[in-house]
mmCIF file of C-alpha atoms in Angstrom:
data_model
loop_
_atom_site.group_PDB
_atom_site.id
_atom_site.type_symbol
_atom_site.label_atom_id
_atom_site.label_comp_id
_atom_site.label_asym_id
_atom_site.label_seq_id
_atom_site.Cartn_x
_atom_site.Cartn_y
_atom_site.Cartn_z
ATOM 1 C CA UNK A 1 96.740 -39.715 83.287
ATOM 2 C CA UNK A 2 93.123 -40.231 83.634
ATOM 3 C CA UNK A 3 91.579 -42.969 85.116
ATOM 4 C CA UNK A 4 88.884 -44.943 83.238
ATOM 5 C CA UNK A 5 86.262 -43.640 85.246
ATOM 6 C CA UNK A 6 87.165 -40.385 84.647
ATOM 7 C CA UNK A 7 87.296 -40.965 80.709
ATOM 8 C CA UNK A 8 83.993 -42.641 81.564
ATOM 9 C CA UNK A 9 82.532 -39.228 82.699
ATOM 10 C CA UNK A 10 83.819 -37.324 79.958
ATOM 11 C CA UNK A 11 82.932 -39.496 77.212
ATOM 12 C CA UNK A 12 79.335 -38.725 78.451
ATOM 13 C CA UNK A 13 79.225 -35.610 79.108
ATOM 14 C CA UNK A 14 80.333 -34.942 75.496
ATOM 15 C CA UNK A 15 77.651 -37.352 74.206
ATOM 16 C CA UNK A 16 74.982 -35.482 76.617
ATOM 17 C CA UNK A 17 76.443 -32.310 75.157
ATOM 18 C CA UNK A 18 75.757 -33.628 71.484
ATOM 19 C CA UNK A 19 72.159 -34.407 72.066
ATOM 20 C CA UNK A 20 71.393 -30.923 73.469
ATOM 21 C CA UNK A 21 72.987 -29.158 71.039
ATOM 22 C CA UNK A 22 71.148 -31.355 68.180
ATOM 23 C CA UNK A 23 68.061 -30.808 69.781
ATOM 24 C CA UNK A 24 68.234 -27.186 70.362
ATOM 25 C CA UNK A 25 69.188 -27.036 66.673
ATOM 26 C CA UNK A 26 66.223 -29.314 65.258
ATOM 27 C CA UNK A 27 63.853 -27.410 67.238
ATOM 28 C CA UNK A 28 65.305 -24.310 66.286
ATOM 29 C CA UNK A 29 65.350 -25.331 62.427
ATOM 30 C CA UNK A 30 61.326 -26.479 63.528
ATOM 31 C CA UNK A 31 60.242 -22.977 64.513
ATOM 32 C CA UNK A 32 62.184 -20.913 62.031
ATOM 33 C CA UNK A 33 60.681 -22.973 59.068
ATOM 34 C CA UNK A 34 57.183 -22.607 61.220
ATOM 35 C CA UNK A 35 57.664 -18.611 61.228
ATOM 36 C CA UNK A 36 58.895 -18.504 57.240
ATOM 37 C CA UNK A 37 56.770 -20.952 55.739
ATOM 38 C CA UNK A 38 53.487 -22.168 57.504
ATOM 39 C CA UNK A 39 52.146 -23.437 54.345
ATOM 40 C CA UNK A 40 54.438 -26.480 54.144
ATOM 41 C CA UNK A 41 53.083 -28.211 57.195
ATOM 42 C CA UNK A 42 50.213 -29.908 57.270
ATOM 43 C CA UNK A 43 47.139 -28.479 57.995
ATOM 44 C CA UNK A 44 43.019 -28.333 56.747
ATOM 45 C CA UNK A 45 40.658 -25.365 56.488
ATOM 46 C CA UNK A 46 37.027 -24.766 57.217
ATOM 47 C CA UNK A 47 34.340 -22.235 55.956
ATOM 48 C CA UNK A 48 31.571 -20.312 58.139
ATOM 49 C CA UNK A 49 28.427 -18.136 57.132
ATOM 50 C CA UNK A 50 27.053 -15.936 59.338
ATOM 51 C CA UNK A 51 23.832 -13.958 57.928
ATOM 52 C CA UNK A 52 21.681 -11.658 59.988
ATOM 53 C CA UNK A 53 18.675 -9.970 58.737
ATOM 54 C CA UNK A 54 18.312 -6.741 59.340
ATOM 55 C CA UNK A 55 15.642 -3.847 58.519
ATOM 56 C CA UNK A 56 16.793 -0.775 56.758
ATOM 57 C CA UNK A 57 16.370 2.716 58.253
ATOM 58 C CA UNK A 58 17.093 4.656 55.860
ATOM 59 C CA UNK A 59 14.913 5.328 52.968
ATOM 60 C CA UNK A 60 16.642 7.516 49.643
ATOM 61 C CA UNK A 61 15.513 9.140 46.718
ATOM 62 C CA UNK A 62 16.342 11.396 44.250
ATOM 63 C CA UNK A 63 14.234 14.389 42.245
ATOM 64 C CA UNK A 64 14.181 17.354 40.029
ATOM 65 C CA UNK A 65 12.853 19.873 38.625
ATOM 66 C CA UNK A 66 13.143 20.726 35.268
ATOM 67 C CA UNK A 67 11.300 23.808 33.680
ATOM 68 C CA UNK A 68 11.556 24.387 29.486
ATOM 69 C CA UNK A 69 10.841 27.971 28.686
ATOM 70 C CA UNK A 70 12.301 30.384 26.130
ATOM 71 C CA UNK A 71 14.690 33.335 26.280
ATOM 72 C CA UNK A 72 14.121 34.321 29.154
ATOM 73 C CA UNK A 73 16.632 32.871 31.645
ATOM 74 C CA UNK A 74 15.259 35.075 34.391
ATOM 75 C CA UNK A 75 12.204 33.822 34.864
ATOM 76 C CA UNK A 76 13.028 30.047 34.298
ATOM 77 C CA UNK A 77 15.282 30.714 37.368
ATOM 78 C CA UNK A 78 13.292 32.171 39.003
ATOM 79 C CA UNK A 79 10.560 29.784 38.745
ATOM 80 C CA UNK A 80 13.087 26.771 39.343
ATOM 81 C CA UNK A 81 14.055 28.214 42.365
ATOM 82 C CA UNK A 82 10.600 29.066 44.041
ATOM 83 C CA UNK A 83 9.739 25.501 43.142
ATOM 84 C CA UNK A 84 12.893 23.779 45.076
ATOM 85 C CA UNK A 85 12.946 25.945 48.091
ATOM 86 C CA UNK A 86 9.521 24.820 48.500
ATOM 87 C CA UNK A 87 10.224 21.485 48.106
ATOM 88 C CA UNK A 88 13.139 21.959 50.698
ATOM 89 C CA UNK A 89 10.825 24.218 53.155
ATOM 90 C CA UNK A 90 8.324 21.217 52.996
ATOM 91 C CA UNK A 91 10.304 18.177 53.493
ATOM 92 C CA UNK A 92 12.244 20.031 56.387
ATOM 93 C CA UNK A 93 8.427 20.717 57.939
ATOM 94 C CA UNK A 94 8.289 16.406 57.281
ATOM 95 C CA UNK A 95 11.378 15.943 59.746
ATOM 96 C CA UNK A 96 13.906 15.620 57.180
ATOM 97 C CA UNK A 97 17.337 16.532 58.945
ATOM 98 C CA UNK A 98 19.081 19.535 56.453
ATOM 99 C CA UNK A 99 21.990 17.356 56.364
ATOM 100 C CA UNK A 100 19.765 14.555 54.385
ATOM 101 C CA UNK A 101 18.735 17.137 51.912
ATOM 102 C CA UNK A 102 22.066 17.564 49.353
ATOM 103 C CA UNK A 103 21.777 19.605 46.087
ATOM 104 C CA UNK A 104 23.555 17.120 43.229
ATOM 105 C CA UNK A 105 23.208 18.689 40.195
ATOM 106 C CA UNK A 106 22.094 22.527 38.916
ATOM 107 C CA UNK A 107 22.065 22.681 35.519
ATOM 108 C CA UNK A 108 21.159 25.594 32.327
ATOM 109 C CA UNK A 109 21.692 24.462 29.066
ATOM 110 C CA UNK A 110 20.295 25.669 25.806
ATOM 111 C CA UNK A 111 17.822 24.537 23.242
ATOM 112 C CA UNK A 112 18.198 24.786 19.644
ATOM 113 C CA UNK A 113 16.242 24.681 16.503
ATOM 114 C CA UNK A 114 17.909 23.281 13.149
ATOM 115 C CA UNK A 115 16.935 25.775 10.008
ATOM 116 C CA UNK A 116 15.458 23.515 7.265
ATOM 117 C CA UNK A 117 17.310 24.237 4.195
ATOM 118 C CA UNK A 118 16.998 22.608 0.545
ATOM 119 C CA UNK A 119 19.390 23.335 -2.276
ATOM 120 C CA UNK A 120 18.398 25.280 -4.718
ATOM 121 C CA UNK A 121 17.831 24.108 -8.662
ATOM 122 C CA UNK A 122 20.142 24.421 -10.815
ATOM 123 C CA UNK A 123 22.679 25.978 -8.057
ATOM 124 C CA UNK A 124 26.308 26.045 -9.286
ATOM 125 C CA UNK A 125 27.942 26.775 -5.785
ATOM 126 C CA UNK A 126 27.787 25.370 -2.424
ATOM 127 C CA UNK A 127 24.524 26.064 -0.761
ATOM 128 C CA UNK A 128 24.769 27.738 2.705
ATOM 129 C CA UNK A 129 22.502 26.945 5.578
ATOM 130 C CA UNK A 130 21.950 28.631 8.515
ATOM 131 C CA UNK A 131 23.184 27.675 12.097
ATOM 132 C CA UNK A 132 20.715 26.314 14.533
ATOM 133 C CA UNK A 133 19.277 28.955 16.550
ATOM 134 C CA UNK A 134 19.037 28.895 20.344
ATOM 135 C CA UNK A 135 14.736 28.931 21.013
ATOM 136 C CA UNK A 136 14.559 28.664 24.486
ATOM 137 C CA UNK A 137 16.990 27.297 27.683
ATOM 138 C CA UNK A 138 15.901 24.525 30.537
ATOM 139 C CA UNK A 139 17.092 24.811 33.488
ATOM 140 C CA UNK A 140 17.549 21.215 36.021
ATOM 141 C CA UNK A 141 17.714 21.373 39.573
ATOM 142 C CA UNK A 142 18.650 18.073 40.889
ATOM 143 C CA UNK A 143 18.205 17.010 44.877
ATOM 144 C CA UNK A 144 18.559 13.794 47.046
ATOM 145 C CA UNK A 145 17.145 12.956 50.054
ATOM 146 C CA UNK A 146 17.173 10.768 52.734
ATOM 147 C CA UNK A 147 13.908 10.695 55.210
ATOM 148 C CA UNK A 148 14.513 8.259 58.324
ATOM 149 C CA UNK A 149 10.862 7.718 59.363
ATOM 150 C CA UNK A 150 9.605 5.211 57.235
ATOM 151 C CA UNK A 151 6.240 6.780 57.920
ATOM 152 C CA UNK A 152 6.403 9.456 56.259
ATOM 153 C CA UNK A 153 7.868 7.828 52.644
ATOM 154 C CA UNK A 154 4.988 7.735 50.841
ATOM 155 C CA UNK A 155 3.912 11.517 51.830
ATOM 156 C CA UNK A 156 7.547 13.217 50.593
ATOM 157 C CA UNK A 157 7.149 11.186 47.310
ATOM 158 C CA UNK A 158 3.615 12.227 46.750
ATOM 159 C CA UNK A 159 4.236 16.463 48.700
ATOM 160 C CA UNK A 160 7.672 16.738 46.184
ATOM 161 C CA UNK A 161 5.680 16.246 42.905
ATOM 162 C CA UNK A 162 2.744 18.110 44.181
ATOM 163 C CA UNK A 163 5.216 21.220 45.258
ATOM 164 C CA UNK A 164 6.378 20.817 41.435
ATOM 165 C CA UNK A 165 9.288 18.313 40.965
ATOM 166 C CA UNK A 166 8.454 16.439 37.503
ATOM 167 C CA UNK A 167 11.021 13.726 37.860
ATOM 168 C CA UNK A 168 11.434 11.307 41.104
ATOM 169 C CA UNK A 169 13.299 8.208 40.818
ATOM 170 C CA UNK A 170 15.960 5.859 42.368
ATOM 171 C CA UNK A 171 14.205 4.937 46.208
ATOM 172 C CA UNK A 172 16.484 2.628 47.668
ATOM 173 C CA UNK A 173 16.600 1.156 51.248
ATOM 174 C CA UNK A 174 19.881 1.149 53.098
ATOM 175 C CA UNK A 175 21.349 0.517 56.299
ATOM 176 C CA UNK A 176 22.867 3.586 58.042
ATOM 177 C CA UNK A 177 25.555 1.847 59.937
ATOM 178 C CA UNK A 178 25.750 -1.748 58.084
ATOM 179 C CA UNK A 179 29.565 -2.178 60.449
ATOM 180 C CA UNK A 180 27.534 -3.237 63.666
ATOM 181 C CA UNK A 181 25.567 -5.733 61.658
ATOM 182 C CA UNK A 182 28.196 -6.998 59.153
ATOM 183 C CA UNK A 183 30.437 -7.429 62.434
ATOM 184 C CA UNK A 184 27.369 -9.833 64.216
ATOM 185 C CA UNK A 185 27.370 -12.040 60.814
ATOM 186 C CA UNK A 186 31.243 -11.976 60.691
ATOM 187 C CA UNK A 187 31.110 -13.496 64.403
ATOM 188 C CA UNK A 188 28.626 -15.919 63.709
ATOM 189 C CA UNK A 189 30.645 -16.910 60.683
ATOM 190 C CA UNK A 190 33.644 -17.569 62.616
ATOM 191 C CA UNK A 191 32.257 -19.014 65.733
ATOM 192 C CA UNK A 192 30.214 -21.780 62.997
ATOM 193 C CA UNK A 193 33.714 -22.389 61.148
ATOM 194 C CA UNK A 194 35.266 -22.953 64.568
ATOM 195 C CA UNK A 195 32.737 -25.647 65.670
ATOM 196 C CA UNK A 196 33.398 -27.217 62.051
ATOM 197 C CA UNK A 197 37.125 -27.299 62.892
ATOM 198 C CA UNK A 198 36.458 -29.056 65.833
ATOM 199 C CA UNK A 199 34.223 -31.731 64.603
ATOM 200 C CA UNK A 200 36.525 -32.589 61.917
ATOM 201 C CA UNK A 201 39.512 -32.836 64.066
ATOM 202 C CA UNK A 202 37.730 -35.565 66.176
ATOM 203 C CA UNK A 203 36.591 -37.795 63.006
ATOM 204 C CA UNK A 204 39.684 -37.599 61.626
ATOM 205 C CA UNK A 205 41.685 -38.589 65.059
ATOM 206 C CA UNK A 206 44.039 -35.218 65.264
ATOM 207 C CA UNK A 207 44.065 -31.836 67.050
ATOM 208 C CA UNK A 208 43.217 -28.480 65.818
ATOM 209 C CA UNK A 209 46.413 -26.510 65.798
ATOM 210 C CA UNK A 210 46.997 -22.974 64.950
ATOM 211 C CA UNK A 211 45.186 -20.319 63.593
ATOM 212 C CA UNK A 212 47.518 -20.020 60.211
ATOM 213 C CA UNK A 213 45.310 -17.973 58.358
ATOM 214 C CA UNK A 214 41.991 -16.583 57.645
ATOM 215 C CA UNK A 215 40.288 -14.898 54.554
ATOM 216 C CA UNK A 216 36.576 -13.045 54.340
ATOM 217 C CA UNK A 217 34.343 -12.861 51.717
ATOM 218 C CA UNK A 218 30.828 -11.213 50.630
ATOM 219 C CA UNK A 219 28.693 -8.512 49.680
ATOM 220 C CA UNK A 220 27.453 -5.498 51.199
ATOM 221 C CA UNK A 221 23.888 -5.445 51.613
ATOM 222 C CA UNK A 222 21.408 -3.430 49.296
ATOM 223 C CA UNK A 223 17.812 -3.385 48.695
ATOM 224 C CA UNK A 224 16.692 -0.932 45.858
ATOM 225 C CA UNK A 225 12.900 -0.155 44.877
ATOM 226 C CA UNK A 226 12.447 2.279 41.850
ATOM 227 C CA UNK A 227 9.415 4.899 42.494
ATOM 228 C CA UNK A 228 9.655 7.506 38.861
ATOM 229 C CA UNK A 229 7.062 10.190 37.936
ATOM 230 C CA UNK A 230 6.735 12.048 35.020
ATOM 231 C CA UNK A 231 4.478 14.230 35.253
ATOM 232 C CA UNK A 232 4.542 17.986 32.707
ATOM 233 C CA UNK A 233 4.738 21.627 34.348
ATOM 234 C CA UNK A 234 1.169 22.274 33.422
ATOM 235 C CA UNK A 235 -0.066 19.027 34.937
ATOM 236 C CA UNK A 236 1.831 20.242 38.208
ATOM 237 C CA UNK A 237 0.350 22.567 40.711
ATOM 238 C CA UNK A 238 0.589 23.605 44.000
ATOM 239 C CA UNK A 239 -2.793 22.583 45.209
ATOM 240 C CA UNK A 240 -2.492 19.529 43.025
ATOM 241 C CA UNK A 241 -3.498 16.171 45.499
ATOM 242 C CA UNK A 242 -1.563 13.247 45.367
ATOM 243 C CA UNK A 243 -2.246 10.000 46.664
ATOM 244 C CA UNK A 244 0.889 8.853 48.751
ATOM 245 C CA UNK A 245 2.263 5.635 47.475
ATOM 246 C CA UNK A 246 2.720 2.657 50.110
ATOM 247 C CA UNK A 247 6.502 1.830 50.856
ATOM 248 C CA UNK A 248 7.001 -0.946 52.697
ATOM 249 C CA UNK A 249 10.973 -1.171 52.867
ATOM 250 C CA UNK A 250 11.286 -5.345 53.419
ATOM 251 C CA UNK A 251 14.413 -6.485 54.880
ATOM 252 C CA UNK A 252 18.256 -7.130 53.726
ATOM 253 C CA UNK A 253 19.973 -10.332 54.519
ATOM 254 C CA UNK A 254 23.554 -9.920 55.570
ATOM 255 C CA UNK A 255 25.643 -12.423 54.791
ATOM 256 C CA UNK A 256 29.410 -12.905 55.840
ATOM 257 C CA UNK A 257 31.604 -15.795 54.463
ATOM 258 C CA UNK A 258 35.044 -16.859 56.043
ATOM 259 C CA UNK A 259 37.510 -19.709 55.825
ATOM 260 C CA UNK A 260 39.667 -20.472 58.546
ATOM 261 C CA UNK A 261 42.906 -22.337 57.999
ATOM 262 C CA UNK A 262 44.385 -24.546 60.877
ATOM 263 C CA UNK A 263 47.631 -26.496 61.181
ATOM 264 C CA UNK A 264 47.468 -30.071 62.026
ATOM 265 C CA UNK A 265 48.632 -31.187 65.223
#
């Protein structure tokens, strides 16, 4: 028979033995529920913008050349062709890189006349008109480009419509590698919702926990400057002189939004 000392022992080791295995238990249930559900706890979250300006370096247009003629498809190629390997020869002599210089579009389509027909008096049938009939073809060559020395902008817009492209639209100023920049805004956003987090945690008397969860938001930057010439094939020639247009290319302000959500300790 046991003493009462010895029942003394026992009765708390079992109680000892209780409380561990409650505690390992609650904090068990704790940290599951933590991994499963981090929403249900308490916790507050914080926005950041980060915005860096930044200058484009690359500068991108489009132009064509489109030549109306007649029957002869020979000799509108012909002529469309001289005309864009010019162009190409020249901007290539302007330090364009051949991979900046893509061919988008090379087109030959016809061009019809409609047959004017009247019915006639007094006509008992159906009165039959002739198809349209196919008076000449145009032929549309279609090229972008992208020139990285801002210097020499103005002179490719002006040398392409001298060298006979008749249509020269869409300059727009991009970044070539917007990553690096839109990763120094994304950094600055984080590292001003982070200070917010702090400050917030010390007026409201509690600790910043952790990092539960974090979402991004914004644009990508682009800047976008129209430059269009019309100009007909007679008014074009070779030895034509035109002025070259000032570009000046601005800046682009890139912007990075983020909120941070932190649990509550």
């Amino acid at each position: 028979m046991p003493n009462d000392k010895t029942k003394l022992f026992l009765n708390w080791v079992i109680i000892i033995a209780v409380i561990i295995t409650a505690s390992s238990v609650w904090s068990y249930a704790k940290t599951y529920s933590r991994s499963i559900e981090p929403s249900a706890f308490r916790s507050f979250s914080v926005s950041g913008e980060g915005k860096v300006v930044a200058r484009p370096d690359v500068a991108a247009f489009n132009f064509s050349i489109v030549n109306e003629g007649g029957a002869d498809i020979a000799a509108l190629n012909r002529d469309n062709t001289t005309r864009g390997n010019e162009i190409i020869s020249f901007l290539k002599e302007q330090g364009v890189a051949k991979e900046d210089i893509e061919t988008t579009q090379y087109n030959l389509s016809p061009r019809y006349q409609n047959t004017f027909c009247s019915p006639r008096v007094l006509q008992t049938g159906p009165t039959i008109c002739p198809p349209p009939s196919i008076v000449g073809y145009t032929v549309t060559q279609s090229i972008a480009v992208k020139v990285r020395d801002f210097a020499k902008i103005g002179e490719a817009l002006s040398g392409v419509v001298s060298r006979g492209a008749n249509d020269v639209s869409q300059l727009n100023f991009t970044i070539d590698d917007p990553v690096a920049v839109e990763n120094e805004a994304r950094a600055a956003a984080i590292a001003e919702a982070r200070a917010k987090a702090k400050l917030i945690a010390r007026a409201g008397g509690f600790s910043v926990g952790r990092l539960l969860g974090i979402d991004e938001g914004g644009s990508p930057p682009f800047y976008a400057e129209k430059y269009g010439r019309m100009m007909s094939l007679e008014a074009v020639s070779a030895d034509m002189a035109l002025p070259a247009p000032s570009i000046e290319p601005g800046s682009q302000d890139v912007t990075v939004t983020v909120t941070l959500r932190y649990e509550i300790d």
